[in-house]
XYZ file of N, CA and C in Angstrom:
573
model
N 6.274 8.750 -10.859
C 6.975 9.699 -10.013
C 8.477 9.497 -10.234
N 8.989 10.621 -10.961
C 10.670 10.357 -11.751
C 11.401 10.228 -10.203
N 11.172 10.619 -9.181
C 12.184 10.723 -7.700
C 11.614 10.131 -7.226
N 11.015 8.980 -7.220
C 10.988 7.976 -6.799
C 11.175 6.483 -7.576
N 11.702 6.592 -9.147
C 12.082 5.719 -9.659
C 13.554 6.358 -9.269
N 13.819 7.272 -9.511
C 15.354 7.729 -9.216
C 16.194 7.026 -7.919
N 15.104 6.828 -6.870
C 15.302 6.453 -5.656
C 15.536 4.892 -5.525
N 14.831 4.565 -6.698
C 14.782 3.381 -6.623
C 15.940 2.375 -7.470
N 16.506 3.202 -8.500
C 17.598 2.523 -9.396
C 19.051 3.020 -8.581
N 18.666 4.363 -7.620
C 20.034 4.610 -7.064
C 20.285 3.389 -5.690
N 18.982 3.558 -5.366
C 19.175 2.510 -3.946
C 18.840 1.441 -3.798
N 18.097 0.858 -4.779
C 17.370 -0.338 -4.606
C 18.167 -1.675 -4.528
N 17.949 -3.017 -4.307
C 18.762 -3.645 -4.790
C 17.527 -5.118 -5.169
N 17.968 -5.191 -7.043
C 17.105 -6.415 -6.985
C 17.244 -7.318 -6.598
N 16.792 -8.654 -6.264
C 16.929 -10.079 -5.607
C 15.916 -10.883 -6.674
N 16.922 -11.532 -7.595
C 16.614 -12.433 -8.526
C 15.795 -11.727 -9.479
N 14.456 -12.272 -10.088
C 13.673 -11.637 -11.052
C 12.387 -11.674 -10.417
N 11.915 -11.230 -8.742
C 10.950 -11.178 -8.424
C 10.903 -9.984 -7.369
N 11.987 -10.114 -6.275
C 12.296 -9.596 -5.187
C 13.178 -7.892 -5.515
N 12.361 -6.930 -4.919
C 13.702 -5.433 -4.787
C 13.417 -5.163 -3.950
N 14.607 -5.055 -2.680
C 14.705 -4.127 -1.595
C 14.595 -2.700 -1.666
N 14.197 -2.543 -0.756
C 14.414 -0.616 -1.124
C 14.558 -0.255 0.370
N 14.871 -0.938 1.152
C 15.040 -0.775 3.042
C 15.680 0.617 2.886
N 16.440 0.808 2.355
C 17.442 2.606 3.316
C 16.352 3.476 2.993
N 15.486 3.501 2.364
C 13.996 4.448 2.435
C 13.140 4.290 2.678
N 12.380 2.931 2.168
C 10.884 2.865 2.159
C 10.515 1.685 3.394
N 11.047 1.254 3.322
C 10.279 0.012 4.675
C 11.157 -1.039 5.783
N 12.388 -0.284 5.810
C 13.441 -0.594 7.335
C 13.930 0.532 7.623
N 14.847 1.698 7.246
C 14.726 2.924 7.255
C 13.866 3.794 6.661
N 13.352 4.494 7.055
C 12.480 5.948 6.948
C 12.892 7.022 6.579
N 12.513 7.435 5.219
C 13.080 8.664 4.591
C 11.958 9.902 5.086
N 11.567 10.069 6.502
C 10.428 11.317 6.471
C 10.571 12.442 5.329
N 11.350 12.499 5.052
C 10.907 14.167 3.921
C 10.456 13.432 2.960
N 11.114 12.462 2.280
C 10.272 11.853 1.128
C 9.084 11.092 1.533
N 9.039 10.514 2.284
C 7.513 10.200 2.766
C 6.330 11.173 2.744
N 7.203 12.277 2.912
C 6.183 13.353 2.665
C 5.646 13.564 1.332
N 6.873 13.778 0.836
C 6.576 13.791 -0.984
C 5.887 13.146 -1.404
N 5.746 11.450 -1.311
C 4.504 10.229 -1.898
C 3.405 11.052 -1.265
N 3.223 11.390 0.382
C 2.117 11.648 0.664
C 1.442 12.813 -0.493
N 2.264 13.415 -0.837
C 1.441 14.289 -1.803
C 1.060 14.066 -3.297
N 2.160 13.171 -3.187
C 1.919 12.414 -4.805
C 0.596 11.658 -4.795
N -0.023 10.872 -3.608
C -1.011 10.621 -3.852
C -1.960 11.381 -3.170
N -1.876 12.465 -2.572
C -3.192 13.521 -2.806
C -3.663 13.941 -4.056
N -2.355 14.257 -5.180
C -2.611 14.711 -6.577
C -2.980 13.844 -7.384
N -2.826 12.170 -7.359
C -3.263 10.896 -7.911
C -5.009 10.966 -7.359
N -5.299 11.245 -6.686
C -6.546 11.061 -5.947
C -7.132 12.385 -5.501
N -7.414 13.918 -6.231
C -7.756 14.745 -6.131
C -8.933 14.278 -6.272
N -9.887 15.425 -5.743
C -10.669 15.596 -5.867
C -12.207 14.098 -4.872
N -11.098 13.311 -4.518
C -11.653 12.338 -4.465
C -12.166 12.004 -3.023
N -13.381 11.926 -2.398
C -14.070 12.397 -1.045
C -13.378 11.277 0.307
N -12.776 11.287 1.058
C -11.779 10.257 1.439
C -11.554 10.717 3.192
N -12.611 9.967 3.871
C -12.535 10.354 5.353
C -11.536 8.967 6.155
N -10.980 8.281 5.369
C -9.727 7.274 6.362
C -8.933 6.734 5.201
N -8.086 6.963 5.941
C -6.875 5.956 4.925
C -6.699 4.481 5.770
N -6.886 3.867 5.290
C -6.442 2.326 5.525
C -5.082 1.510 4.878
N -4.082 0.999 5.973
C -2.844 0.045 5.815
C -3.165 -0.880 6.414
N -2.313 -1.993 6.046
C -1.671 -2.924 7.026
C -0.306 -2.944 7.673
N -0.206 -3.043 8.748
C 1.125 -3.537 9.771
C 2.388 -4.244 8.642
N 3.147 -3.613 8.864
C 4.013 -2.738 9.530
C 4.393 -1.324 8.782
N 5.133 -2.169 7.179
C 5.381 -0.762 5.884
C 4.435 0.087 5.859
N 3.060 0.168 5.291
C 2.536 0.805 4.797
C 2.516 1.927 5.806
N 2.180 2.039 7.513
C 1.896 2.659 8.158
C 2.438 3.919 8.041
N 3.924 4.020 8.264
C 4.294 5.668 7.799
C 3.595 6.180 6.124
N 3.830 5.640 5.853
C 3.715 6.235 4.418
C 2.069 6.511 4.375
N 1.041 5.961 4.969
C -0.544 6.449 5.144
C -0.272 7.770 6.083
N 0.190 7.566 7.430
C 0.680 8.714 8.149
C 1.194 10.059 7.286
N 1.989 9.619 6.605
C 2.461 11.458 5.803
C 1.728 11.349 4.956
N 0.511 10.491 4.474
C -0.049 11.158 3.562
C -1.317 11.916 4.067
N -1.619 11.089 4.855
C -2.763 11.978 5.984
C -2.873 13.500 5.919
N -1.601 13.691 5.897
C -0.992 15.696 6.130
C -2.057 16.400 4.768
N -1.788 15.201 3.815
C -2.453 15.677 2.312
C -3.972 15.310 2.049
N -4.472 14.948 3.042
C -5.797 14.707 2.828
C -6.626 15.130 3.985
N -6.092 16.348 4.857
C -6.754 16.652 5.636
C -6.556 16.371 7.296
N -5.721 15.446 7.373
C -5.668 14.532 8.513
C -6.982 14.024 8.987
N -7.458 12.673 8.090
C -8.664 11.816 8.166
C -7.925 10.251 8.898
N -8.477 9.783 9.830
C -7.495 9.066 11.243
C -6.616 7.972 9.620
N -6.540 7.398 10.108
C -5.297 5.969 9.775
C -5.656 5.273 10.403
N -6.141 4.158 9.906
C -6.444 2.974 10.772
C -5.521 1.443 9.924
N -4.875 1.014 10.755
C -3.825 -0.201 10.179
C -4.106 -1.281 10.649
N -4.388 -2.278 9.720
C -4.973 -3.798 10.031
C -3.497 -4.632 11.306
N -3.773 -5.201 11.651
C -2.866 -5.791 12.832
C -3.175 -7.251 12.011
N -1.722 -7.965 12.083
C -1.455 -9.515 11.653
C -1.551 -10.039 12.446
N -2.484 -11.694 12.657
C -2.501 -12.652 13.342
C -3.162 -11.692 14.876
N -3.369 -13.088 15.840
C -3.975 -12.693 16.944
C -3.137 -11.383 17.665
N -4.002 -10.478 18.265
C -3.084 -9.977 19.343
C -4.125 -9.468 20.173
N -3.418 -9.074 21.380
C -3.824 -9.475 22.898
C -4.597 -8.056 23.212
N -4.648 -6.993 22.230
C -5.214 -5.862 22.314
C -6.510 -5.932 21.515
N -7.027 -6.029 21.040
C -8.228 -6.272 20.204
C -9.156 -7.094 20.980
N -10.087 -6.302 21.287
C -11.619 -6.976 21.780
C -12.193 -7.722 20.714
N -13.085 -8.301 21.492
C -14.195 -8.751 20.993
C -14.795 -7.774 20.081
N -15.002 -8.464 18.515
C -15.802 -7.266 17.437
C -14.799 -6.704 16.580
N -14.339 -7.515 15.698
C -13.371 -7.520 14.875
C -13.875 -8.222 13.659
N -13.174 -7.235 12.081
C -13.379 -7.309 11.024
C -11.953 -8.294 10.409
N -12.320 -9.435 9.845
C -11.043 -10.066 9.394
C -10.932 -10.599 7.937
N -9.965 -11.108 7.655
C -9.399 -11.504 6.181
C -7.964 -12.458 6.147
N -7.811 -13.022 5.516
C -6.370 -13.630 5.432
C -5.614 -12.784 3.993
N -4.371 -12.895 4.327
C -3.455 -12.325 3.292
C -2.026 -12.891 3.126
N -1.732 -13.783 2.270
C -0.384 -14.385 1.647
C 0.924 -13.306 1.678
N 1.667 -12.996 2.114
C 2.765 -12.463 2.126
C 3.738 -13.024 0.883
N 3.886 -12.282 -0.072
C 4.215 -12.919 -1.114
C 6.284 -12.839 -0.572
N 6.923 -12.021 -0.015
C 8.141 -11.695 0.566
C 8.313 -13.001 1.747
N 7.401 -12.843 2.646
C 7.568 -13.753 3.783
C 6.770 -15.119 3.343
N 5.861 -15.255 2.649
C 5.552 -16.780 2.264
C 4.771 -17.167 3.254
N 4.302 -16.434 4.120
C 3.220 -16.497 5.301
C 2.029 -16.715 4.544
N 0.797 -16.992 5.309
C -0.371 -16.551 5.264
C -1.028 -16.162 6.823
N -1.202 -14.492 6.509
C -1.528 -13.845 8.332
C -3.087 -13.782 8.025
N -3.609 -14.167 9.620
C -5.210 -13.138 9.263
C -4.720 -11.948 9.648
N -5.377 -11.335 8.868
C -5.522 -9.460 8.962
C -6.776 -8.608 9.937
N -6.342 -8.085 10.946
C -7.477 -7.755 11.683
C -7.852 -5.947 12.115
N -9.351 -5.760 12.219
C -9.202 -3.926 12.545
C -10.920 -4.407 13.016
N -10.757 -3.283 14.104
C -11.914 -3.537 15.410
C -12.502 -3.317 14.407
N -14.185 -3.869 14.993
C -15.392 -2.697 14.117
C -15.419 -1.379 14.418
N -15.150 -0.797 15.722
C -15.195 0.422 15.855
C -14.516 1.306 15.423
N -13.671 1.041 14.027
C -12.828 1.634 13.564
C -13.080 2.058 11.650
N -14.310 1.127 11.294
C -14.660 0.930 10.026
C -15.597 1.287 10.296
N -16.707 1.844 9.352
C -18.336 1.789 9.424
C -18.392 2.214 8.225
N -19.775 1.624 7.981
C -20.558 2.233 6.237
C -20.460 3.939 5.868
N -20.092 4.566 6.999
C -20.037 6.175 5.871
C -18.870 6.205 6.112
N -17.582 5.249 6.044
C -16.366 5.756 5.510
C -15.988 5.459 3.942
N -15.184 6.419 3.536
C -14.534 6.179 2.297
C -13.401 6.246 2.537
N -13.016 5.242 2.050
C -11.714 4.413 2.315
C -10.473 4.921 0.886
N -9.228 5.085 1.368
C -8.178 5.006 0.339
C -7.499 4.091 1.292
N -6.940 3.090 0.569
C -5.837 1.977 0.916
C -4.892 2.059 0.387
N -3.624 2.075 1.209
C -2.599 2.512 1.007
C -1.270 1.590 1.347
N -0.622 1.231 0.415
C 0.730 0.282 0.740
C 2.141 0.760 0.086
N 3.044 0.279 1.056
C 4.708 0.457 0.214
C 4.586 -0.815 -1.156
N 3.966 -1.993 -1.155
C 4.343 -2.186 -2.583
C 2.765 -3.140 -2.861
N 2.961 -3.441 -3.819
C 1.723 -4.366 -4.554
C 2.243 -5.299 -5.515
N 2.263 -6.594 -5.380
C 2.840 -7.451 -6.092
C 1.997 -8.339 -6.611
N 1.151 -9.457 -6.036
C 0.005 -10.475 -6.569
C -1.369 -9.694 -5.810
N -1.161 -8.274 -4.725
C -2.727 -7.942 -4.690
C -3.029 -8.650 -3.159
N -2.233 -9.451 -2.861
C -3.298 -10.606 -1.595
C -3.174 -9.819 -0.111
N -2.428 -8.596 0.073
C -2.642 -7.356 0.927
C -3.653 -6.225 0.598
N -4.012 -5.824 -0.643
C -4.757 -4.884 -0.859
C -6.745 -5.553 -0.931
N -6.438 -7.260 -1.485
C -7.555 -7.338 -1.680
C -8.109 -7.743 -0.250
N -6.797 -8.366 1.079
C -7.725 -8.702 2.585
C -8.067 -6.876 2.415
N -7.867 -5.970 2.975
C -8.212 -4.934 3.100
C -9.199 -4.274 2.290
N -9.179 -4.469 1.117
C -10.692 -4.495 0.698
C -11.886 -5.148 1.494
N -11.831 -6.232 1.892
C -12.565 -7.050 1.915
C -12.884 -6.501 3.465
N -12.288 -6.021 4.470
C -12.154 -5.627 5.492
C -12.821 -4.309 5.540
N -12.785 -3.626 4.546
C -13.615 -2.128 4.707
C -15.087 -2.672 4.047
N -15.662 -3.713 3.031
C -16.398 -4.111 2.279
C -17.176 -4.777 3.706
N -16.728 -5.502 4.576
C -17.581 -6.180 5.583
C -18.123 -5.090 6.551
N -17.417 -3.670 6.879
C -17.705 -3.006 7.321
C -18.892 -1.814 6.599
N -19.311 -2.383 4.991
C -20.181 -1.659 4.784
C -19.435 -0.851 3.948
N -17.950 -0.157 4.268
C -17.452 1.382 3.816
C -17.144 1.239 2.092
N -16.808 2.194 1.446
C -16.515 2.388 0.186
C -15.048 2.227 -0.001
N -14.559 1.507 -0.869
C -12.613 2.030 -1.204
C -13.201 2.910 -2.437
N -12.550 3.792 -2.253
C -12.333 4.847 -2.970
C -11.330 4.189 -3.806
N -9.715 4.128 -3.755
C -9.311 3.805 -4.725
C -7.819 2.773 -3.411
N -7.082 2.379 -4.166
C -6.132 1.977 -3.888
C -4.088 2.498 -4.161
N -3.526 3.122 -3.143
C -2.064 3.706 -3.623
C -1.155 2.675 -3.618
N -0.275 2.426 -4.280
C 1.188 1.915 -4.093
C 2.080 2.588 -4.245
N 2.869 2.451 -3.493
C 4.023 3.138 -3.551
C 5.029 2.532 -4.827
N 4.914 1.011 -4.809
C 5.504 0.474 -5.916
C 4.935 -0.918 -6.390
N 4.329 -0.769 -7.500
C 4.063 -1.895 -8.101
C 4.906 -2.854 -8.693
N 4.429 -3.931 -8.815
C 5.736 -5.240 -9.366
C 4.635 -5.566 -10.412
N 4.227 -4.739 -11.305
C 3.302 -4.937 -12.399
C 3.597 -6.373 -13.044
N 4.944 -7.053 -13.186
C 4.961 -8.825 -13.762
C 3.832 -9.469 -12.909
N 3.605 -9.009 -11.802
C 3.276 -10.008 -10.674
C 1.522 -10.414 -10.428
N 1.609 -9.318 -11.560
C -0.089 -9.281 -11.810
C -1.330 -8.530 -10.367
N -0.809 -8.083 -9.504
C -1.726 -7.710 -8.281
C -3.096 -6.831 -9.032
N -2.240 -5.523 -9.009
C -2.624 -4.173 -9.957
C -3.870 -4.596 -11.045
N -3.377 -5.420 -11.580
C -4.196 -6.176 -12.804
C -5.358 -6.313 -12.285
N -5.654 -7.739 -11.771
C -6.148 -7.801 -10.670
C -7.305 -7.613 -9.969
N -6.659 -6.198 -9.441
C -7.298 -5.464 -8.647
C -8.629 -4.409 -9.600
N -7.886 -3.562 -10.456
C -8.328 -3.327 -11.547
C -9.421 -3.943 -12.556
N -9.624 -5.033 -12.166
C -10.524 -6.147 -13.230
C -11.090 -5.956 -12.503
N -11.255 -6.053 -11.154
C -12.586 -5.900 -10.049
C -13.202 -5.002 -10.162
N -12.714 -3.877 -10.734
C -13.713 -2.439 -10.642
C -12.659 -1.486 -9.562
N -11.674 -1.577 -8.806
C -10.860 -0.559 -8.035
C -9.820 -0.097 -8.584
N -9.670 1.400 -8.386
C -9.199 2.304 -8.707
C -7.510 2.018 -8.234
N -6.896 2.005 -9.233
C -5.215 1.562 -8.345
C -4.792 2.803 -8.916
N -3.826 3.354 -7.815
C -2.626 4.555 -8.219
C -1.025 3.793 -8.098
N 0.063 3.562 -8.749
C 0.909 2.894 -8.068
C 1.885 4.323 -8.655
N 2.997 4.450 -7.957
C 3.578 5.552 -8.000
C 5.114 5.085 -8.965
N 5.250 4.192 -8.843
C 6.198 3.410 -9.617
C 5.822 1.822 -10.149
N 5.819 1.809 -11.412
C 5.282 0.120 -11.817
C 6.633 -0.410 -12.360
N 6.876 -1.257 -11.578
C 8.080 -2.103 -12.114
C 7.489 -3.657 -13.355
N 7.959 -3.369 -14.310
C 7.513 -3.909 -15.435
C 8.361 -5.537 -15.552
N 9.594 -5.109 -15.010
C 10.178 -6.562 -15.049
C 11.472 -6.197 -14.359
N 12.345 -7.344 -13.571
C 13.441 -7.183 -13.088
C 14.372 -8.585 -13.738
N 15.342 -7.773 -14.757
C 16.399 -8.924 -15.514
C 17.818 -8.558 -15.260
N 18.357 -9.819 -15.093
C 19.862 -9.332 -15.266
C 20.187 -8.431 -13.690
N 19.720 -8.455 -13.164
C 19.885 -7.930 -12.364
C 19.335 -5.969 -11.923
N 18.612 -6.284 -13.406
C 18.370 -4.429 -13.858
C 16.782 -4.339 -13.226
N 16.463 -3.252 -13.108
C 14.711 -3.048 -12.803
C 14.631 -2.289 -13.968
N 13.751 -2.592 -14.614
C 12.935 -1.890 -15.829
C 11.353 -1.649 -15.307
N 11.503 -0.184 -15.850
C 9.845 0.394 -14.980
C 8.879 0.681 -16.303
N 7.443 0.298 -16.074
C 6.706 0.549 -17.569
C 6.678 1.755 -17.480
N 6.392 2.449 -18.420
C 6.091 3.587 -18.948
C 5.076 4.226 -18.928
């Protein structure tokens, strides 16, 4: 997606040869019109493809599943919640996931009443770097029985191997931008 690499060499800022911000759009400020745009970029990445929930995790991904919703019908959004919280009953689907940015490891949590075996799942995130967010959430629709259909990124860190990965397993990855390497301070995107 050329306007969203555009977006990304005008605004981004790298941090060393692992780390790129992209906050004034994608995940501390909110660009809604372009949020809209990915949302459609991955309706057209994923045509045709039978898809009754989109699945995130807390916090980024959530808008960006939200406007894409518009493009798939409006099928609910359901977003995994990190670590304990005081809203979630009893009857919960879980996973752990490494925060490769924060250096955490959160459990990842979503009621059962929110997953079941006749959903088909698209999972959806602002970035994908080693995979250890996309694969708890796999694993989270997989205990619930449901199908992933495929997996979106908004931006891959393709050095980082996630994508790879994910891909060797048998799931379908869309990433909308693959960042191939960050040197010198430059982002270079594969081709």
């Amino acid at each position: 997606m050329e306007t969203l690499k555009n977006r990304i060499l005008a605004e981004g800022q790298a941090i060393g040869q692992e780390i790129i911000r992209v906050d004034s759009f994608l995940n501390h400020q909110i660009d809604a019109e372009f949020m809209y745009e990915i949302g459609e970029e991955f309706k057209k990445r994923f045509a045709g493809e039978e898809i009754n929930k989109i699945l995130t995790i807390e916090a980024s991904g959530i808008a960006i599943a939200v406007c894409a919703a518009k493009f798939f019908g409006y099928p609910p959004v359901v977003f995994a919640k990190k670590d304990a919280s005081g809203i979630l009953t009893p009857g919960f689907y879980s996973s752990e996931a490494k925060s490769f940015t924060k250096g955490v490891v959160s459990t990842v949590k979503i009621a059962e009443k929110f997953l079941s075996s006749i959903d088909r799942i698209l999972i959806i995130d602002d970035f994908l770097a080693r995979g250890e967010a996309a694969f708890a959430l796999c694993s989270l629709a997989e205990q619930a029985g449901a199908a992933v259909v495929g997996i979106g990124a908004v931006i891959e860190k393709g050095f980082q191997g996630g994508g790879d990965r994910l891909r060797k397993r048998g799931y379908r990855v869309e990433s909308l931008a693959v960042i191939e390497k960050i040197t010198g301070g430059k982002i270079i995107f594969k081709n």
